[in-house]
Short mmCIF file of C-alpha atoms and ligand atoms in Angstrom, two decimals:
data_model
loop_
_atom_site.label_atom_id
_atom_site.label_comp_id
_atom_site.label_asym_id
_atom_site.label_seq_id
_atom_site.Cartn_x
_atom_site.Cartn_y
_atom_site.Cartn_z
CA MET A 27 23.35 -3.20 9.37
CA GLN A 28 21.28 -2.40 12.50
CA ASN A 29 19.81 -4.82 15.05
CA PHE A 30 16.33 -5.95 14.09
CA VAL A 31 13.46 -8.26 15.02
CA LEU A 32 11.56 -9.69 12.07
CA TYR A 33 8.24 -11.41 12.76
CA ASN A 34 5.52 -11.83 10.19
CA PRO A 35 2.63 -14.10 11.26
CA THR A 36 0.77 -14.19 7.94
CA LYS A 37 0.44 -17.59 6.25
CA ILE A 38 0.66 -17.13 2.46
CA ILE A 39 -1.03 -19.62 0.11
CA PHE A 40 0.29 -18.75 -3.36
CA GLY A 41 -0.65 -20.03 -6.79
CA THR A 42 -3.44 -21.16 -9.10
CA ASP A 43 -6.64 -22.79 -7.83
CA THR A 44 -6.07 -21.72 -4.22
CA VAL A 45 -9.25 -19.67 -3.63
CA GLY A 46 -11.02 -22.81 -2.37
CA GLU A 47 -8.73 -22.74 0.68
CA ILE A 48 -10.45 -19.62 2.06
CA GLY A 49 -13.35 -21.61 3.56
CA PRO A 50 -11.37 -24.17 5.57
CA GLU A 51 -8.71 -21.62 6.59
CA THR A 52 -11.39 -19.19 7.87
CA ALA A 53 -13.47 -21.93 9.53
CA ALA A 54 -10.46 -22.67 11.73
CA LEU A 55 -10.77 -19.10 13.08
CA GLY A 56 -14.51 -18.67 13.54
CA ARG A 57 -17.95 -19.75 12.35
CA LYS A 58 -19.76 -16.39 12.01
CA ILE A 59 -17.90 -14.22 9.50
CA LEU A 60 -18.14 -10.82 7.79
CA LEU A 61 -17.24 -10.84 4.09
CA VAL A 62 -15.82 -7.45 2.95
CA TYR A 63 -15.36 -6.54 -0.71
CA GLY A 64 -15.37 -3.61 -3.18
CA GLN A 65 -17.62 -2.14 -5.83
CA GLY A 66 -18.16 -5.12 -8.04
CA SER A 67 -15.02 -6.40 -9.79
CA ILE A 68 -15.25 -9.71 -7.93
CA ARG A 69 -18.79 -10.23 -9.17
CA ARG A 70 -17.73 -9.53 -12.74
CA ASN A 71 -14.73 -11.88 -12.68
CA GLY A 72 -16.35 -14.78 -10.81
CA VAL A 73 -14.23 -14.53 -7.66
CA TYR A 74 -17.31 -13.72 -5.53
CA GLU A 75 -18.99 -17.02 -6.42
CA GLN A 76 -15.80 -19.02 -5.81
CA VAL A 77 -15.28 -17.46 -2.39
CA LEU A 78 -18.91 -17.78 -1.33
CA ALA A 79 -18.99 -21.45 -2.37
CA SER A 80 -15.88 -22.19 -0.33
CA LEU A 81 -17.14 -20.31 2.76
CA ALA A 82 -20.56 -22.00 2.54
CA ALA A 83 -19.02 -25.45 2.07
CA ALA A 84 -17.04 -24.85 5.26
CA GLY A 85 -20.35 -24.34 7.09
CA LEU A 86 -19.80 -20.65 7.85
CA GLU A 87 -22.56 -18.15 8.68
CA ILE A 88 -21.86 -15.25 6.29
CA SER A 89 -22.77 -11.57 6.61
CA GLU A 90 -21.68 -9.29 3.76
CA HIS A 91 -20.29 -5.74 3.72
CA GLY A 92 -19.57 -4.81 0.10
CA GLY A 93 -19.10 -1.36 -1.41
CA VAL A 94 -15.55 -0.50 -0.32
CA VAL A 95 -14.30 2.31 -2.58
CA SER A 96 -10.71 2.92 -3.66
CA ASN A 97 -9.12 5.22 -1.05
CA PRO A 98 -11.51 3.65 1.49
CA LEU A 99 -13.70 5.77 3.72
CA LEU A 100 -14.08 5.88 7.48
CA SER A 101 -17.89 6.14 7.20
CA HIS A 102 -18.07 2.80 5.34
CA VAL A 103 -15.80 1.16 7.92
CA ARG A 104 -17.95 2.49 10.78
CA ALA A 105 -21.00 0.85 9.15
CA GLY A 106 -19.02 -2.38 8.84
CA ILE A 107 -18.12 -2.25 12.53
CA GLU A 108 -21.80 -1.79 13.45
CA LEU A 109 -22.71 -4.83 11.36
CA ALA A 110 -19.88 -6.92 12.80
CA LYS A 111 -21.01 -6.09 16.35
CA LYS A 112 -24.70 -6.71 15.58
CA LYS A 113 -23.95 -10.11 13.97
CA GLN A 114 -21.32 -10.91 16.62
CA VAL A 115 -18.94 -12.09 13.91
CA GLU A 116 -15.90 -14.12 14.95
CA ALA A 117 -13.71 -13.50 11.87
CA VAL A 118 -13.45 -11.11 8.89
CA VAL A 119 -12.76 -12.14 5.28
CA ALA A 120 -11.42 -9.54 2.79
CA VAL A 121 -11.65 -10.18 -0.95
CA GLY A 122 -10.08 -7.41 -3.03
CA GLY A 123 -7.14 -5.04 -3.14
CA GLY A 124 -5.54 -2.84 -0.53
CA SER A 125 -8.64 -0.70 0.03
CA VAL A 126 -10.75 -3.76 0.85
CA ILE A 127 -8.09 -5.39 3.04
CA ASP A 128 -7.45 -2.15 4.95
CA SER A 129 -11.17 -1.65 5.53
CA ALA A 130 -11.44 -5.23 6.78
CA LYS A 131 -8.49 -4.63 9.14
CA ALA A 132 -10.15 -1.52 10.55
CA ILE A 133 -13.43 -3.42 11.05
CA ALA A 134 -11.56 -6.30 12.71
CA ALA A 135 -9.98 -3.85 15.16
CA GLY A 136 -12.97 -1.53 15.62
CA ALA A 137 -15.42 -4.36 16.30
CA LEU A 138 -13.70 -5.10 19.63
CA VAL A 139 -13.68 -1.59 21.13
CA GLU A 140 -16.32 0.90 22.25
CA HIS A 141 -14.44 4.02 21.06
CA ASP A 142 -14.41 5.28 17.48
CA VAL A 143 -12.00 3.39 15.23
CA TRP A 144 -10.51 6.70 14.00
CA GLN A 145 -8.87 7.07 17.43
CA PHE A 146 -6.43 4.38 16.29
CA PHE A 147 -5.49 6.48 13.24
CA LYS A 148 -4.92 9.60 15.33
CA ALA A 149 -2.64 7.56 17.63
CA LYS A 150 -4.98 8.40 20.56
CA LYS A 151 -5.72 4.70 21.22
CA SER A 152 -3.59 1.58 20.73
CA ILE A 153 -4.81 -1.63 19.14
CA ARG A 154 -4.83 -4.37 21.79
CA LYS A 155 -6.82 -7.09 19.99
CA THR A 156 -8.51 -7.73 16.67
CA LEU A 157 -10.84 -10.27 15.14
CA PRO A 158 -8.90 -12.75 12.99
CA LEU A 159 -8.68 -11.74 9.32
CA THR A 160 -8.26 -13.85 6.19
CA CYS A 161 -7.77 -12.44 2.69
CA VAL A 162 -8.11 -13.27 -0.96
CA LEU A 163 -5.95 -10.75 -2.85
CA THR A 164 -7.19 -9.56 -6.25
CA LEU A 165 -4.73 -6.71 -7.02
CA ALA A 166 -0.92 -6.55 -6.72
CA ALA A 167 -0.09 -3.22 -5.09
CA ALA A 168 -0.45 -2.18 -1.44
CA GLY A 169 1.12 -5.20 0.27
CA SER A 170 -1.63 -5.11 2.91
CA GLU A 171 -2.11 -8.86 2.45
CA MET A 172 1.09 -9.52 4.39
CA ASN A 173 1.60 -6.57 6.73
CA GLY A 174 0.19 -4.83 9.78
CA GLY A 175 -0.67 -1.58 8.03
CA MET A 176 -4.02 0.00 7.24
CA VAL A 177 -4.94 3.33 5.64
CA LEU A 178 -8.30 5.11 5.74
CA THR A 179 -9.69 8.47 4.62
CA ASN A 180 -11.80 10.38 7.14
CA ASP A 181 -14.61 11.63 4.89
CA GLU A 182 -15.39 14.47 7.34
CA THR A 183 -11.90 15.94 7.80
CA ARG A 184 -10.44 14.75 4.43
CA HIS A 185 -7.42 13.35 6.26
CA LYS A 186 -5.96 10.06 5.01
CA PHE A 187 -4.01 8.44 7.81
CA GLY A 188 -2.21 5.11 8.15
CA VAL A 189 -1.54 3.05 11.25
CA GLY A 190 0.59 -0.05 11.80
CA ASN A 191 0.22 -2.84 14.33
CA ARG A 192 1.30 -6.48 14.11
CA LEU A 193 -2.17 -7.52 15.32
CA LEU A 194 -3.53 -6.27 11.98
CA CYS A 195 -1.57 -8.86 10.00
CA PRO A 196 -3.94 -11.25 8.23
CA ARG A 197 -3.78 -14.80 9.62
CA VAL A 198 -3.95 -16.22 6.10
CA SER A 199 -3.74 -14.56 2.67
CA ILE A 200 -4.47 -16.33 -0.57
CA LEU A 201 -2.52 -15.00 -3.56
CA ASP A 202 -3.73 -16.47 -6.83
CA PRO A 203 -2.19 -14.45 -9.71
CA THR A 204 -4.99 -15.51 -12.08
CA LEU A 205 -7.39 -13.34 -10.04
CA THR A 206 -5.43 -10.28 -11.22
CA PHE A 207 -5.86 -11.05 -14.93
CA THR A 208 -8.85 -8.68 -14.97
CA VAL A 209 -7.03 -5.72 -13.36
CA PRO A 210 -7.19 -2.88 -15.91
CA PRO A 211 -3.94 -1.32 -17.25
CA ASP A 212 -4.23 1.81 -15.10
CA TYR A 213 -4.49 -0.03 -11.79
CA THR A 214 -1.89 -2.54 -12.93
CA ALA A 215 0.55 0.36 -13.40
CA TYR A 216 -0.54 2.20 -10.23
CA GLY A 217 0.03 -0.99 -8.26
CA ALA A 218 3.55 -1.33 -9.65
CA VAL A 219 4.29 2.31 -8.82
CA ASP A 220 2.99 1.82 -5.27
CA ALA A 221 5.18 -1.24 -4.75
CA ILE A 222 8.23 0.61 -6.09
CA ALA A 223 7.48 3.50 -3.71
CA HIS A 224 7.28 1.12 -0.74
CA ILE A 225 10.77 -0.07 -1.57
CA LEU A 226 12.30 3.34 -2.28
CA GLU A 227 10.87 4.93 0.88
CA PHE A 228 13.12 2.61 2.90
CA TYR A 229 15.97 2.41 0.36
CA PHE A 230 16.50 6.19 0.45
CA THR A 231 15.57 7.06 4.05
CA THR A 232 17.76 4.58 5.92
CA ARG A 233 20.67 6.36 7.59
CA ASP A 234 22.82 3.23 7.62
CA PRO A 235 25.55 3.58 4.98
CA ALA A 236 26.27 -0.16 4.77
CA THR A 237 23.28 -2.35 3.94
CA PRO A 238 24.54 -4.30 0.90
CA VAL A 239 22.22 -7.32 1.33
CA GLN A 240 19.11 -5.18 1.67
CA ASP A 241 20.20 -2.85 -1.16
CA ARG A 242 20.58 -5.67 -3.69
CA PHE A 243 17.27 -7.22 -2.49
CA MET A 244 15.44 -3.91 -2.98
CA GLU A 245 17.13 -3.05 -6.27
CA GLY A 246 16.25 -6.51 -7.59
CA LEU A 247 12.61 -6.10 -6.56
CA VAL A 248 12.37 -2.73 -8.36
CA ILE A 249 13.86 -4.25 -11.53
CA ASN A 250 11.43 -7.19 -11.34
CA ILE A 251 8.41 -4.98 -10.70
CA MET A 252 9.18 -2.81 -13.74
CA ALA A 253 9.80 -5.84 -16.00
CA SER A 254 6.73 -7.79 -14.87
CA CYS A 255 4.51 -4.72 -15.08
CA GLU A 256 5.53 -4.19 -18.70
CA GLN A 257 4.97 -7.91 -19.36
CA VAL A 258 1.38 -7.84 -18.08
CA LEU A 259 0.56 -4.52 -19.72
CA ALA A 260 1.48 -6.22 -22.98
CA ASN A 261 -0.50 -9.36 -22.08
CA PRO A 262 -2.92 -9.08 -19.11
CA SER A 263 -3.22 -12.88 -18.82
CA ASP A 264 0.53 -13.52 -18.69
CA TYR A 265 0.63 -15.81 -15.61
CA GLN A 266 4.38 -15.54 -15.03
CA GLY A 267 4.24 -11.74 -15.19
CA ARG A 268 1.19 -11.51 -12.91
CA ALA A 269 2.80 -13.97 -10.45
CA ASP A 270 6.10 -12.07 -10.35
CA LEU A 271 4.34 -8.72 -9.92
CA MET A 272 2.05 -10.05 -7.18
CA TRP A 273 4.82 -11.62 -5.13
CA ALA A 274 7.19 -8.66 -5.57
CA ALA A 275 4.47 -6.23 -4.42
CA THR A 276 3.87 -8.36 -1.32
CA LEU A 277 7.62 -8.55 -0.56
CA ALA A 278 7.88 -4.77 -0.99
CA LEU A 279 6.00 -4.05 2.24
CA ASN A 280 5.98 -7.17 4.44
CA GLY A 281 8.91 -6.08 6.60
CA TRP A 282 11.65 -8.01 4.85
CA THR A 283 13.07 -5.08 2.82
CA ALA A 284 13.31 -2.89 5.93
CA ALA A 285 15.15 -5.49 8.04
CA GLY A 286 18.40 -4.08 9.40
CA LEU A 287 17.92 -0.58 7.96
CA GLY A 288 17.24 0.99 11.35
CA MET A 289 15.06 4.12 11.39
CA VAL A 290 13.28 4.65 8.05
CA GLY A 291 10.49 7.01 7.00
CA PHE A 292 7.51 7.15 4.65
CA PRO A 293 7.68 10.81 3.51
CA MET A 294 6.49 10.26 -0.07
CA HIS A 295 3.41 8.47 1.26
CA MET A 296 2.82 11.22 3.82
CA ILE A 297 2.50 13.72 0.97
CA GLU A 298 0.65 11.40 -1.43
CA HIS A 299 -2.04 10.54 1.11
CA SER A 300 -3.15 14.19 0.97
CA LEU A 301 -3.50 14.03 -2.82
CA SER A 302 -5.68 10.91 -2.51
CA ALA A 303 -7.70 12.35 0.38
CA LEU A 304 -8.34 15.75 -1.22
CA TYR A 305 -8.69 14.80 -4.89
CA ASN A 306 -9.51 11.06 -4.70
CA ILE A 307 -6.78 10.14 -7.18
CA ALA A 308 -5.47 6.59 -7.15
CA HIS A 309 -2.73 6.06 -4.56
CA GLY A 310 -0.17 4.87 -7.11
CA ALA A 311 -0.95 7.76 -9.45
CA GLY A 312 -0.28 10.19 -6.61
CA LEU A 313 3.01 8.47 -5.89
CA SER A 314 4.32 8.72 -9.47
CA ILE A 315 3.74 12.46 -9.14
CA VAL A 316 5.39 12.87 -5.73
CA MET A 317 8.27 10.39 -6.05
CA PRO A 318 10.49 12.13 -8.66
CA ALA A 319 10.00 15.50 -6.95
CA TRP A 320 10.91 14.13 -3.52
CA MET A 321 13.86 12.22 -4.99
CA ARG A 322 15.29 15.29 -6.77
CA ARG A 323 15.19 17.29 -3.54
CA GLN A 324 16.65 14.42 -1.50
CA ALA A 325 19.39 13.61 -4.07
CA ARG A 326 20.85 17.07 -3.62
CA LEU A 327 21.19 16.29 0.11
CA ARG A 328 22.50 12.68 -0.23
CA PRO A 329 23.64 11.96 -3.83
CA GLY A 330 25.49 8.71 -3.02
CA LYS A 331 22.52 6.34 -2.66
CA PHE A 332 20.73 7.94 -5.61
CA SER A 333 23.83 7.44 -7.74
CA GLN A 334 23.94 3.76 -6.68
CA PHE A 335 20.25 3.45 -7.63
CA GLY A 336 20.93 4.89 -11.09
CA GLN A 337 23.94 2.65 -11.68
CA ARG A 338 22.37 -0.61 -10.45
CA VAL A 339 18.75 -0.25 -11.58
CA PHE A 340 19.28 1.62 -14.83
CA ASN A 341 22.90 0.63 -15.63
CA LEU A 342 24.08 4.24 -15.71
CA ALA A 343 27.72 5.31 -15.57
CA GLY A 344 29.34 8.65 -14.89
CA SER A 345 29.81 11.04 -12.01
CA GLU A 346 27.93 10.58 -8.76
CA GLU A 347 25.84 13.68 -9.48
CA SER A 348 25.00 12.72 -13.07
CA CYS A 349 24.05 9.11 -12.17
CA ALA A 350 21.88 10.35 -9.32
CA MET A 351 19.89 12.81 -11.41
CA ALA A 352 19.77 10.58 -14.50
CA GLY A 353 18.47 7.66 -12.40
CA ILE A 354 15.57 9.77 -11.19
CA LYS A 355 14.83 10.83 -14.76
CA CYS A 356 14.85 7.19 -15.94
CA LEU A 357 12.34 6.26 -13.23
CA GLU A 358 10.14 9.23 -14.08
CA GLU A 359 10.24 8.28 -17.77
CA TRP A 360 9.24 4.73 -16.83
CA PHE A 361 6.22 6.07 -14.91
CA ALA A 362 5.23 8.01 -18.04
CA ARG A 363 5.72 4.89 -20.21
CA VAL A 364 3.20 2.95 -18.12
CA ASN A 365 0.85 5.97 -18.18
CA SER A 366 1.11 6.89 -14.53
CA PRO A 367 1.04 10.70 -14.13
CA THR A 368 4.22 12.58 -13.26
CA SER A 369 2.90 16.05 -12.49
CA LEU A 370 0.06 17.65 -10.53
CA SER A 371 -1.13 19.43 -13.67
CA GLN A 372 -1.65 16.06 -15.43
CA VAL A 373 -4.34 15.20 -12.86
CA GLY A 374 -5.84 18.69 -12.92
CA ILE A 375 -4.36 19.90 -9.63
CA SER A 376 -3.33 23.57 -9.78
CA ALA A 377 -0.13 24.90 -8.20
CA ALA A 378 -2.40 27.38 -6.39
CA ASP A 379 -3.64 24.42 -4.28
CA ILE A 380 -0.17 23.58 -2.97
CA PRO A 381 -0.53 25.46 0.39
CA VAL A 382 -3.80 23.63 1.15
CA ILE A 383 -2.29 20.25 0.24
CA ALA A 384 0.78 20.95 2.38
CA GLU A 385 -1.39 22.00 5.33
CA ASN A 386 -3.33 18.73 5.02
CA ALA A 387 -0.13 16.65 4.83
CA LEU A 388 1.35 18.33 7.92
CA ALA A 389 -1.18 16.56 10.16
CA LEU A 390 0.13 13.14 9.08
CA ALA A 391 3.76 14.31 9.18
CA ARG A 392 3.23 15.09 12.87
CA ILE A 393 1.56 11.74 13.68
CA TRP A 394 4.30 9.87 11.79
CA ARG A 395 6.94 12.11 13.50
CA LEU A 396 8.50 13.09 10.15
CA ASN A 397 10.23 16.04 11.83
CA GLY A 398 12.13 17.25 8.80
CA TYR A 399 8.88 17.94 6.94
CA GLY A 400 7.50 21.35 7.83
CA LYS A 401 5.06 23.18 5.57
CA GLU A 402 7.84 24.87 3.56
CA VAL A 403 9.58 21.57 2.77
CA ILE A 404 6.32 19.91 1.72
CA MET A 405 5.45 22.92 -0.44
CA ASP A 406 8.90 22.81 -2.07
CA ILE A 407 8.42 19.13 -2.99
CA LEU A 408 4.92 19.78 -4.34
CA ALA A 409 6.17 22.77 -6.34
CA ARG A 410 8.76 20.51 -8.01
CA ALA A 411 5.87 18.18 -8.95
CA SER A 412 3.53 20.83 -10.21
CA ALA A 413 4.66 21.59 -13.79
O1 LIG B 520 -13.82 -2.03 -5.94
P1 LIG B 520 -13.63 -3.05 -7.02
O2 LIG B 520 -14.81 -3.24 -7.88
O3 LIG B 520 -13.07 -4.33 -6.48
O4 LIG B 520 -12.51 -2.42 -8.03
C1 LIG B 520 -11.17 -2.21 -7.62
C2 LIG B 520 -10.84 -0.73 -7.49
O5 LIG B 520 -11.67 0.03 -8.32
C3 LIG B 520 -10.26 -2.64 -8.74
N1 LIG B 520 -9.88 -4.06 -8.68
C4 LIG B 520 -9.33 -4.72 -7.64
N2 LIG B 520 -9.06 -6.00 -7.99
C5 LIG B 520 -9.48 -6.13 -9.29
C6 LIG B 520 -10.00 -4.90 -9.72
N3 LIG B 520 -10.50 -4.70 -10.97
C7 LIG B 520 -10.48 -5.77 -11.80
N4 LIG B 520 -9.98 -6.98 -11.45
C8 LIG B 520 -9.47 -7.20 -10.22
N5 LIG B 520 -8.95 -8.41 -9.93
O6 LIG B 520 -9.07 -1.86 -8.58
C9 LIG B 520 -9.42 -0.60 -8.02
C10 LIG B 520 -8.41 -0.23 -6.98
O7 LIG B 520 -8.51 -1.12 -5.91
P2 LIG B 520 -7.77 -0.70 -4.53
O8 LIG B 520 -7.97 -1.78 -3.52
O9 LIG B 520 -8.15 0.69 -4.16
O10 LIG B 520 -6.24 -0.63 -5.00
P3 LIG B 520 -4.92 -0.96 -4.17
O11 LIG B 520 -4.77 -2.40 -3.97
O12 LIG B 520 -3.82 -0.21 -4.85
O13 LIG B 520 -5.16 -0.30 -2.72
C11 LIG B 520 -5.01 1.09 -2.55
C12 LIG B 520 -5.23 1.40 -1.10
O14 LIG B 520 -4.20 0.76 -0.33
C13 LIG B 520 -3.68 1.72 0.59
C14 LIG B 520 -3.73 3.00 -0.21
O15 LIG B 520 -3.62 4.13 0.62
C15 LIG B 520 -5.09 2.90 -0.86
O16 LIG B 520 -6.10 3.35 0.02
N6 LIG B 520 -2.36 1.29 1.06
C16 LIG B 520 -2.28 0.37 2.04
C17 LIG B 520 -1.06 0.01 2.59
C18 LIG B 520 -0.99 -1.02 3.65
N7 LIG B 520 -2.08 -1.48 4.18
O17 LIG B 520 0.11 -1.42 4.02
C19 LIG B 520 0.19 0.60 2.16
C20 LIG B 520 0.09 1.30 0.86
O18 LIG B 520 1.10 2.30 0.81
C21 LIG B 520 -1.20 2.01 0.63
O19 LIG B 520 -1.18 3.24 1.34
ZN1 LIG B 521 1.58 2.76 -0.89
#
């Protein structure tokens, strides 16, 4: 176990009938606010009215910036920054999933600088201050509600980059599982896949051979995510299942799983971001394609941890090699069971595109200093995912 510092400033308000807290919690941070949301799900499921009533009752002056798309775009964030500056907002409120929360984070950071917000994503500028951000989460997936990460697609260059800074952590996030009852089966599954990927990125890339507490924590989260995802696919309004899935997805990327693991990487995300940026496929769908391919390549290099994964998560027994490969197959079969794609061809991406995808991913590999991922390695992983 390595030395670590764990600090997460986000206040979580979890449970039913909590949306009404967003007004008072935000009013404590500022009076003029920018409300950021997506394409329309919150209007259809009544969350928009609940949030607006709470913000208005708290006496807030509200400007709105709706229209965030999945795999959110830099151009839409730039427009949000213009609006935030023009209205001189003092706080930002995000109501939605990871795309909305990440856009709101970028607006909260970009509103306080004169340079283009994309400079943060290219690691050319550092984030020194942000407007305070509060969130109402409506989709269990990205974990953005309790972390300092944000991911945007540059619509001009088709790069999808992520940046992390503790200042991006929401001050308050409201997690009411009933708000996710309306999440359709595809995004329910993609969210579960994304959360599993967040866990496995750290589980398999830590170089520390002895992290028993973290291993059991992460293995338990993966088991819970799979079970609760199946529960809510069977019954979308299953509160217990939605609550378990929501909290597990938040825990998957709020810093707790990575504590003590030392240096870890995000290679599967580095590759997936190019699939989302170039083909606009859902982030979780891209991950269920990349994950088994990356795992098969990695398992050949370090079978031990993959064997442990197979034994503990899927109750496999046998040789180290057989448990490692069978564990990956069980996970891939689970992705297929929840209808998340497991090959490039299933989403209409041809193997002939692999060099272009790899070239695109290289840019992020360099920014994230994933030194072991040159073009050949990325192409090898994509080729394993292509059939
Ligand atoms: O736009 P609306 O109408 O709201 O519809 C959304 C969207 O179409 C819909 N939705 C959300 N809540 C709903 C709902 N539909 C019905 N009922 C509800 N309650 O779901 C669709 C997907 O929403 P989105 O926010 O895109 O999904 P998700 O939460 O998975 O976020 C994906 C984004 O998060 C980024 C990804 O790259 C991707 O851009 N990530 C952010 C991370 C972070 N900040 O730490 C880490 C992750 O690895 C990830 O990269
Ligand atoms: Zn992710």
